[in-house]
CSV table of C-alpha atoms in Angstrom, one decimal:
chain,number,residue,atom,x,y,z
A,2,MET,CA,86.1,94.2,109.9
A,3,LYS,CA,88.3,93.9,113.0
A,4,LEU,CA,92.0,93.5,112.3
A,5,SER,CA,94.0,90.9,114.2
A,6,GLY,CA,97.3,91.9,115.8
A,7,ARG,CA,99.1,90.1,113.0
A,8,GLY,CA,97.2,92.0,110.4
A,9,ILE,CA,98.0,95.3,112.0
A,10,VAL,CA,101.7,94.4,112.2
A,11,THR,CA,101.7,93.4,108.5
A,12,ARG,CA,100.2,96.6,107.4
A,13,LEU,CA,102.6,98.6,109.6
A,14,VAL,CA,105.6,96.8,108.1
A,15,THR,CA,104.3,97.4,104.6
A,16,LEU,CA,103.8,101.1,105.2
A,17,LEU,CA,107.2,101.4,106.8
A,18,SER,CA,108.7,99.7,103.8
A,19,LEU,CA,107.1,102.2,101.4
A,20,ALA,CA,108.1,105.1,103.7
A,21,SER,CA,111.7,104.0,103.5
A,22,VAL,CA,111.6,104.5,99.7
A,23,TYR,CA,110.6,108.1,100.2
A,24,ILE,CA,113.4,108.6,102.8
A,25,LEU,CA,116.1,107.0,100.7
A,26,ASN,CA,115.0,108.5,97.4
A,27,PRO,CA,113.8,112.1,98.1
A,28,GLY,CA,114.3,113.2,94.5
A,29,ASN,CA,112.5,110.5,92.6
A,30,ALA,CA,110.4,108.8,95.3
A,31,THR,CA,107.0,109.1,93.5
A,32,ARG,CA,108.2,107.5,90.3
A,33,LEU,CA,110.0,104.7,92.2
A,34,ILE,CA,106.9,104.1,94.4
A,35,PHE,CA,104.7,103.7,91.3
A,36,THR,CA,107.2,101.3,89.8
A,37,ILE,CA,107.3,99.2,92.9
A,38,LEU,CA,103.5,99.1,93.3
A,39,THR,CA,103.1,98.1,89.6
A,40,PHE,CA,105.6,95.2,89.8
A,41,ALA,CA,104.2,94.3,93.3
A,42,GLY,CA,100.6,94.2,91.8
A,43,ILE,CA,101.7,91.9,88.9
A,44,TYR,CA,103.9,89.6,91.0
A,45,GLY,CA,101.4,89.6,93.8
A,46,LEU,CA,98.7,88.5,91.5
A,47,SER,CA,100.9,85.6,90.2
A,48,ALA,CA,101.7,84.7,93.8
A,49,ILE,CA,98.0,84.5,94.6
A,50,GLY,CA,97.7,81.9,91.8
A,51,LEU,CA,100.6,79.9,93.1
A,52,ASN,CA,99.0,80.1,96.6
A,53,VAL,CA,96.0,78.3,95.1
A,54,HIS,CA,98.3,75.5,94.1
A,55,PHE,CA,100.4,75.2,97.2
A,56,GLY,CA,98.6,77.0,100.0
A,57,TRP,CA,95.2,75.5,99.2
A,58,THR,CA,96.0,72.1,97.6
A,59,GLY,CA,99.6,71.3,98.6
A,60,LEU,CA,100.9,71.1,95.0
A,61,LEU,CA,104.6,71.9,94.6
A,62,ASN,CA,104.5,73.8,91.4
A,63,PHE,CA,108.0,75.1,90.3
A,64,GLY,CA,106.9,75.9,86.8
A,65,HIS,CA,104.6,78.8,87.3
A,66,ALA,CA,106.5,80.9,84.8
A,67,ALA,CA,105.2,78.7,82.0
A,68,PHE,CA,101.6,79.6,82.9
A,69,MET,CA,102.5,83.3,82.9
A,70,GLY,CA,104.3,82.9,79.6
A,71,MET,CA,101.4,81.0,78.0
A,72,GLY,CA,98.9,83.7,78.9
A,73,ALA,CA,101.2,86.5,77.7
A,74,TYR,CA,102.2,84.9,74.3
A,75,VAL,CA,98.7,83.8,73.3
A,76,THR,CA,97.2,87.2,74.1
A,77,LEU,CA,99.9,89.2,72.3
A,78,LEU,CA,99.8,86.9,69.2
A,79,LEU,CA,96.0,87.5,68.9
A,80,ILE,CA,96.3,91.3,68.8
A,81,PRO,CA,98.2,93.6,66.4
A,82,HIS,CA,101.9,93.3,67.0
A,83,ALA,CA,105.3,93.0,65.4
A,84,ALA,CA,107.6,89.9,65.9
A,85,GLY,CA,110.7,88.2,64.8
A,86,ARG,CA,114.0,89.2,63.3
A,87,GLU,CA,112.5,91.4,60.6
A,88,GLY,CA,109.8,92.8,62.9
A,89,GLU,CA,107.1,91.4,60.7
A,90,VAL,CA,103.9,93.4,61.5
A,91,THR,CA,100.5,91.9,62.1
A,92,THR,CA,97.9,94.7,61.8
A,93,SER,CA,94.8,92.6,62.3
A,94,GLY,CA,93.7,90.8,65.4
A,95,LEU,CA,91.0,90.2,68.0
A,96,PRO,CA,89.7,92.8,70.5
A,97,LEU,CA,92.0,93.0,73.5
A,98,PHE,CA,89.4,91.9,76.0
A,99,LEU,CA,88.6,88.7,74.0
A,100,ALA,CA,92.4,88.1,73.5
A,101,VAL,CA,93.0,88.3,77.2
A,102,ILE,CA,90.1,85.9,78.0
A,103,ILE,CA,91.6,83.4,75.5
A,104,GLY,CA,95.1,83.9,77.0
A,105,ILE,CA,93.8,83.1,80.5
A,106,MET,CA,91.9,80.1,79.2
A,107,SER,CA,95.1,78.9,77.3
A,108,ALA,CA,97.1,79.1,80.6
A,109,SER,CA,94.4,77.1,82.3
A,110,LEU,CA,94.4,74.6,79.5
A,111,LEU,CA,98.2,74.3,79.9
A,112,GLY,CA,97.6,73.6,83.5
A,113,LEU,CA,95.2,70.8,82.6
A,114,LEU,CA,97.5,69.3,80.0
A,115,LEU,CA,100.4,69.4,82.4
A,116,GLY,CA,98.4,68.2,85.3
A,117,LEU,CA,96.9,65.1,83.6
A,118,PRO,CA,100.1,63.1,83.5
A,119,ALA,CA,101.9,64.9,86.5
A,120,ILE,CA,99.2,65.5,89.1
A,121,ARG,CA,99.4,62.0,90.5
A,122,LEU,CA,103.0,62.7,91.5
A,123,ARG,CA,103.7,64.0,94.9
A,124,GLY,CA,106.3,66.2,96.5
A,125,ASP,CA,109.6,66.5,94.9
A,126,TYR,CA,108.6,64.5,91.8
A,127,LEU,CA,105.8,67.0,90.9
A,128,ALA,CA,108.3,69.9,91.5
A,129,ILE,CA,110.8,68.4,89.1
A,130,VAL,CA,108.2,67.8,86.4
A,131,THR,CA,106.8,71.3,86.6
A,132,ILE,CA,110.1,73.1,86.5
A,133,ALA,CA,111.1,70.9,83.5
A,134,ALA,CA,107.8,71.7,81.8
A,135,ALA,CA,108.5,75.5,82.3
A,136,GLU,CA,111.9,75.1,80.6
A,137,ILE,CA,110.5,73.1,77.7
A,138,PHE,CA,107.9,75.9,77.2
A,139,ARG,CA,110.6,78.6,77.3
A,140,LEU,CA,112.8,76.7,74.8
A,141,LEU,CA,109.9,76.1,72.4
A,142,VAL,CA,109.0,79.8,72.5
A,143,ARG,CA,112.7,80.6,71.8
A,144,ASP,CA,113.0,78.2,68.9
A,145,LEU,CA,109.6,78.8,67.2
A,146,GLU,CA,110.7,82.2,65.7
A,147,GLY,CA,108.1,82.1,62.9
A,148,LEU,CA,105.3,82.0,65.4
A,149,THR,CA,106.6,83.7,68.6
A,150,GLY,CA,109.4,85.9,67.4
A,151,GLY,CA,112.0,83.6,69.0
A,152,VAL,CA,114.9,85.4,70.7
A,153,TYR,CA,113.8,88.7,68.9
A,154,GLY,CA,110.5,88.6,70.7
A,155,ILE,CA,107.3,90.6,70.2
A,156,ILE,CA,107.0,94.4,70.1
A,157,SER,CA,104.6,97.1,69.1
A,158,TYR,CA,101.5,95.7,70.9
A,159,SER,CA,101.2,98.2,73.8
A,160,ASP,CA,98.8,100.5,72.0
A,161,SER,CA,96.1,97.9,72.2
A,162,LEU,CA,96.0,98.5,75.9
A,163,GLN,CA,97.0,102.1,76.2
A,164,LYS,CA,94.3,103.4,73.8
A,165,LEU,CA,91.8,102.1,76.5
A,166,ARG,CA,93.5,104.3,79.1
A,167,PRO,CA,90.9,106.7,80.6
A,168,LYS,CA,91.7,110.4,80.2
A,169,LEU,CA,91.2,110.8,83.9
A,170,ILE,CA,94.5,109.0,84.5
A,171,ASP,CA,96.3,111.4,82.1
A,172,SER,CA,94.8,114.3,84.1
A,173,LEU,CA,95.7,112.9,87.5
A,174,PHE,CA,99.3,111.9,86.7
A,175,LYS,CA,100.4,114.3,83.9
A,176,ASP,CA,102.3,116.6,86.4
A,177,MET,CA,104.0,113.6,88.1
A,178,ASP,CA,107.4,112.2,87.1
A,179,ILE,CA,105.9,108.8,86.2
A,180,SER,CA,105.1,106.8,83.1
A,181,LEU,CA,101.4,107.0,82.2
A,182,ASN,CA,101.7,103.6,80.5
A,183,GLN,CA,103.0,102.0,83.6
A,184,ALA,CA,100.5,103.7,85.8
A,185,TRP,CA,97.7,102.3,83.7
A,186,VAL,CA,99.1,98.8,83.9
A,187,GLY,CA,99.6,99.1,87.6
A,188,ILE,CA,96.0,100.2,88.2
A,189,LEU,CA,94.7,97.3,86.1
A,190,ALA,CA,97.0,94.9,88.1
A,191,TRP,CA,95.5,96.1,91.5
A,192,ILE,CA,92.0,96.0,90.1
A,193,SER,CA,92.6,92.4,89.0
A,194,ILE,CA,93.9,91.6,92.5
A,195,VAL,CA,90.7,92.9,94.1
A,196,ILE,CA,88.5,91.0,91.7
A,197,VAL,CA,90.5,87.8,92.1
A,198,LEU,CA,90.6,88.0,95.9
A,199,LEU,CA,86.8,88.5,96.1
A,200,MET,CA,86.3,85.5,93.9
A,201,LEU,CA,88.8,83.3,95.9
A,202,ARG,CA,87.3,84.4,99.2
A,203,ARG,CA,83.9,83.0,98.1
A,204,LEU,CA,85.5,79.8,96.7
A,205,ASN,CA,87.6,79.4,99.9
A,206,ASN,CA,84.4,79.4,102.0
A,207,SER,CA,82.5,77.1,99.7
A,208,PRO,CA,82.4,73.2,99.9
A,209,TRP,CA,84.8,73.1,96.9
A,210,GLY,CA,87.4,75.2,98.8
A,211,ARG,CA,87.1,73.1,101.9
A,212,ALA,CA,87.5,70.0,99.7
A,213,LEU,CA,90.8,71.4,98.3
A,214,ARG,CA,92.1,72.0,101.8
A,215,ALA,CA,91.1,68.4,102.7
A,216,VAL,CA,93.2,67.2,99.8
A,217,ARG,CA,96.1,69.2,101.0
A,218,GLU,CA,95.8,67.8,104.5
A,219,ASP,CA,95.0,64.1,103.8
A,220,GLU,CA,94.4,63.0,100.3
A,221,ASP,CA,93.7,59.4,101.3
A,222,ALA,CA,91.0,60.5,103.6
A,223,VAL,CA,89.4,62.5,100.8
A,224,ARG,CA,89.4,59.4,98.6
A,225,ALA,CA,87.9,57.3,101.4
A,226,LEU,CA,85.0,59.8,101.6
A,227,GLY,CA,84.3,59.2,97.9
A,228,LYS,CA,85.7,62.4,96.5
A,229,ASN,CA,87.8,62.5,93.3
A,230,ALA,CA,91.1,63.9,94.7
A,231,VAL,CA,92.8,63.9,91.3
A,232,TRP,CA,90.0,65.9,89.7
A,233,LEU,CA,90.1,68.4,92.6
A,234,LYS,CA,93.8,68.9,92.1
A,235,LEU,CA,93.4,69.4,88.4
A,236,GLN,CA,90.7,72.1,89.1
A,237,SER,CA,93.1,73.8,91.5
A,238,PHE,CA,95.9,73.6,88.9
A,239,MET,CA,93.8,75.1,86.2
A,240,LEU,CA,92.5,77.9,88.5
A,241,GLY,CA,96.0,78.9,89.7
A,242,ALA,CA,97.4,78.6,86.1
A,243,GLY,CA,94.7,81.0,84.8
A,244,ILE,CA,95.5,83.6,87.5
A,245,GLY,CA,99.2,83.2,86.6
A,246,GLY,CA,98.3,83.7,82.9
A,247,LEU,CA,96.6,87.0,83.7
A,248,SER,CA,99.7,88.2,85.6
A,249,GLY,CA,101.9,87.2,82.7
A,250,ILE,CA,99.7,89.3,80.4
A,251,LEU,CA,100.1,92.4,82.6
A,252,LEU,CA,103.8,91.8,82.9
A,253,ALA,CA,104.2,91.8,79.1
A,254,PHE,CA,102.2,95.0,78.8
A,255,ASN,CA,104.3,96.6,81.6
A,256,TYR,CA,107.6,95.8,79.8
A,257,GLY,CA,106.3,96.8,76.4
A,258,SER,CA,108.3,94.1,74.6
A,259,LEU,CA,108.3,90.3,75.2
A,260,GLN,CA,111.2,87.9,74.9
A,261,ALA,CA,111.5,84.2,75.8
A,262,ASN,CA,114.0,85.0,78.6
A,263,THR,CA,111.3,86.9,80.5
A,264,PHE,CA,110.0,83.6,81.8
A,265,VAL,CA,113.1,82.0,83.2
A,266,PRO,CA,113.1,79.8,86.3
A,267,ILE,CA,114.1,82.7,88.6
A,268,LEU,CA,110.8,84.3,87.9
A,269,THR,CA,109.1,81.3,89.5
A,270,PHE,CA,111.4,81.5,92.5
A,271,TYR,CA,110.6,85.2,92.9
A,272,ILE,CA,106.9,84.2,93.1
A,273,TRP,CA,107.6,81.6,95.7
A,274,ALA,CA,109.6,84.0,97.8
A,275,ILE,CA,106.7,86.5,97.7
A,276,MET,CA,104.2,83.8,98.6
A,277,ILE,CA,106.3,82.6,101.6
A,278,LEU,CA,107.0,86.2,102.7
A,279,GLY,CA,103.3,87.0,102.7
A,280,GLY,CA,102.2,83.7,104.3
A,281,VAL,CA,101.3,80.4,102.8
A,282,GLY,CA,97.6,79.8,102.6
A,283,SER,CA,96.7,83.4,103.3
A,284,LEU,CA,94.4,85.1,100.7
A,285,SER,CA,95.9,88.6,101.0
A,286,GLY,CA,99.4,87.6,102.3
A,287,PRO,CA,101.0,87.5,98.8
A,288,VAL,CA,99.9,91.1,98.2
A,289,TYR,CA,101.8,92.4,101.2
A,290,GLY,CA,104.7,90.0,100.5
A,291,ALA,CA,105.0,91.4,97.0
A,292,ILE,CA,105.2,95.0,98.1
A,293,ILE,CA,107.9,94.2,100.7
A,294,PHE,CA,109.8,92.0,98.3
A,295,TRP,CA,110.0,94.8,95.7
A,296,VAL,CA,111.0,97.4,98.2
A,297,ILE,CA,113.8,95.1,99.3
A,298,ILE,CA,114.8,94.5,95.6
A,299,SER,CA,114.9,98.2,94.8
A,300,GLU,CA,116.6,99.5,97.9
A,301,THR,CA,119.4,96.9,98.1
A,302,ASP,CA,120.9,98.3,94.9
A,303,LYS,CA,121.7,101.5,96.8
A,304,ILE,CA,123.0,99.6,99.8
A,305,ALA,CA,125.2,97.5,97.6
A,306,GLY,CA,126.5,100.7,95.9
A,307,LEU,CA,127.4,102.2,99.3
A,308,ILE,CA,129.3,99.0,100.4
A,309,PHE,CA,131.2,98.6,97.2
A,310,GLU,CA,131.7,102.0,95.6
A,311,ASN,CA,133.9,100.9,92.7
A,312,ALA,CA,132.1,97.7,91.8
A,313,ASN,CA,130.7,97.2,88.3
A,314,GLY,CA,127.1,96.4,87.5
A,315,GLN,CA,127.5,92.7,87.6
A,316,GLN,CA,129.2,92.7,91.0
A,317,LEU,CA,126.5,95.0,92.4
A,318,ALA,CA,123.8,92.7,91.1
A,319,GLY,CA,125.5,89.8,92.9
A,320,VAL,CA,125.8,91.7,96.1
A,321,ARG,CA,122.1,92.9,95.8
A,322,PHE,CA,120.8,89.3,95.6
A,323,ALA,CA,123.0,88.3,98.5
A,324,LEU,CA,121.5,91.1,100.6
A,325,VAL,CA,118.0,90.1,99.4
A,326,GLY,CA,118.6,86.6,100.5
A,327,LEU,CA,120.0,87.7,103.9
A,328,LEU,CA,117.0,89.9,104.5
A,329,ILE,CA,114.5,87.1,103.6
A,330,MET,CA,116.4,84.7,105.8
A,331,LEU,CA,116.2,87.0,108.8
A,332,LEU,CA,112.4,87.4,108.2
A,333,MET,CA,112.0,83.7,108.0
A,334,ILE,CA,114.0,83.2,111.2
A,335,PHE,CA,111.7,85.6,113.2
A,336,ARG,CA,108.5,85.0,111.2
A,337,PRO,CA,108.9,81.4,109.7
A,338,SER,CA,105.2,81.3,108.7
A,339,GLY,CA,105.4,84.6,106.8
A,340,LEU,CA,103.6,87.8,107.6
A,341,LEU,CA,100.0,86.5,107.6
A,342,GLY,CA,100.6,82.7,107.4
A,343,LYS,CA,100.1,80.0,110.0
A,344,LYS,CA,102.9,77.8,111.2
A,345,GLU,CA,101.0,74.6,110.4
A,346,GLU,CA,100.7,75.7,106.8
A,347,LEU,CA,104.5,75.1,106.3
A,348,LEU,CA,104.4,71.8,108.1
A,349,LEU,CA,102.7,70.1,105.1
A,350,ASP,CA,103.8,66.5,104.4
A,351,VAL,CA,104.2,66.6,100.7
A,352,LYS,CA,105.9,63.2,100.3
């Protein structure tokens, strides 16, 4: 397939970003690269789901963390785990694959339940409702200690995934300074991205995908043509929520323990930043946006340390986020549509 000039530039920027990690971290570059790619795969997958909401259908969803959390919690509670203050152990459970399917379906169902009363709202009103719903979900998870482990979270569930790790991975990475557990999660994240992108590409070129874009551009015109715009938006909400649920499951397995504060609002804004960096409405844009975002996140720690040598960890974190914001602002000034996006995609009237 012939690459456009924009696609070539995007790939070049991504490769240069990864190359900068090797230059700035000669001692532990391999381990850091694998960490970046793992998080980029998980967050990029989530941004693809958010792109279905906003890039395809024009839905301002600021509660994407709730869908990620629903997928993660349902899956982990259905497999062997330990949870709560006392670390109560549950030794029985469903096979992992079945639990993952149920977790994804649960996230989609949450999208349906949230969408039924809220999807008729537009613009800022939908954004307010979704971010409130995400906070309600987080607080419920925190308070239902008997079910979810509360603030003590869920632990001892990683073996359900790691025992499925092929021995080939152990052979390939045993001499590298990387975590085999994380490498396996990262590989699964990128396999998931490939599968999801192939599925979305077919959907995007189908009459259903064109109907979603029509809803995004002019909902009233879609209704005038006899289409059920509300049902189309609900379908989009469920699809994007399911993809978000899968990314939440992978995020939980990458961490190895799960607490309610994993799914705070800033997680959703990370996903939004990644989607905008990659390009709104672009199928593969969030993937490149995720890699560049995590390179920026990882390398600004060192830059902040060089600027403020005697600063404590909290001060360095503040400087890091200020630098991240500055770099994203500069990119938006010179590439307001993102790396692979189109300018008209950001001119959506969401009133």
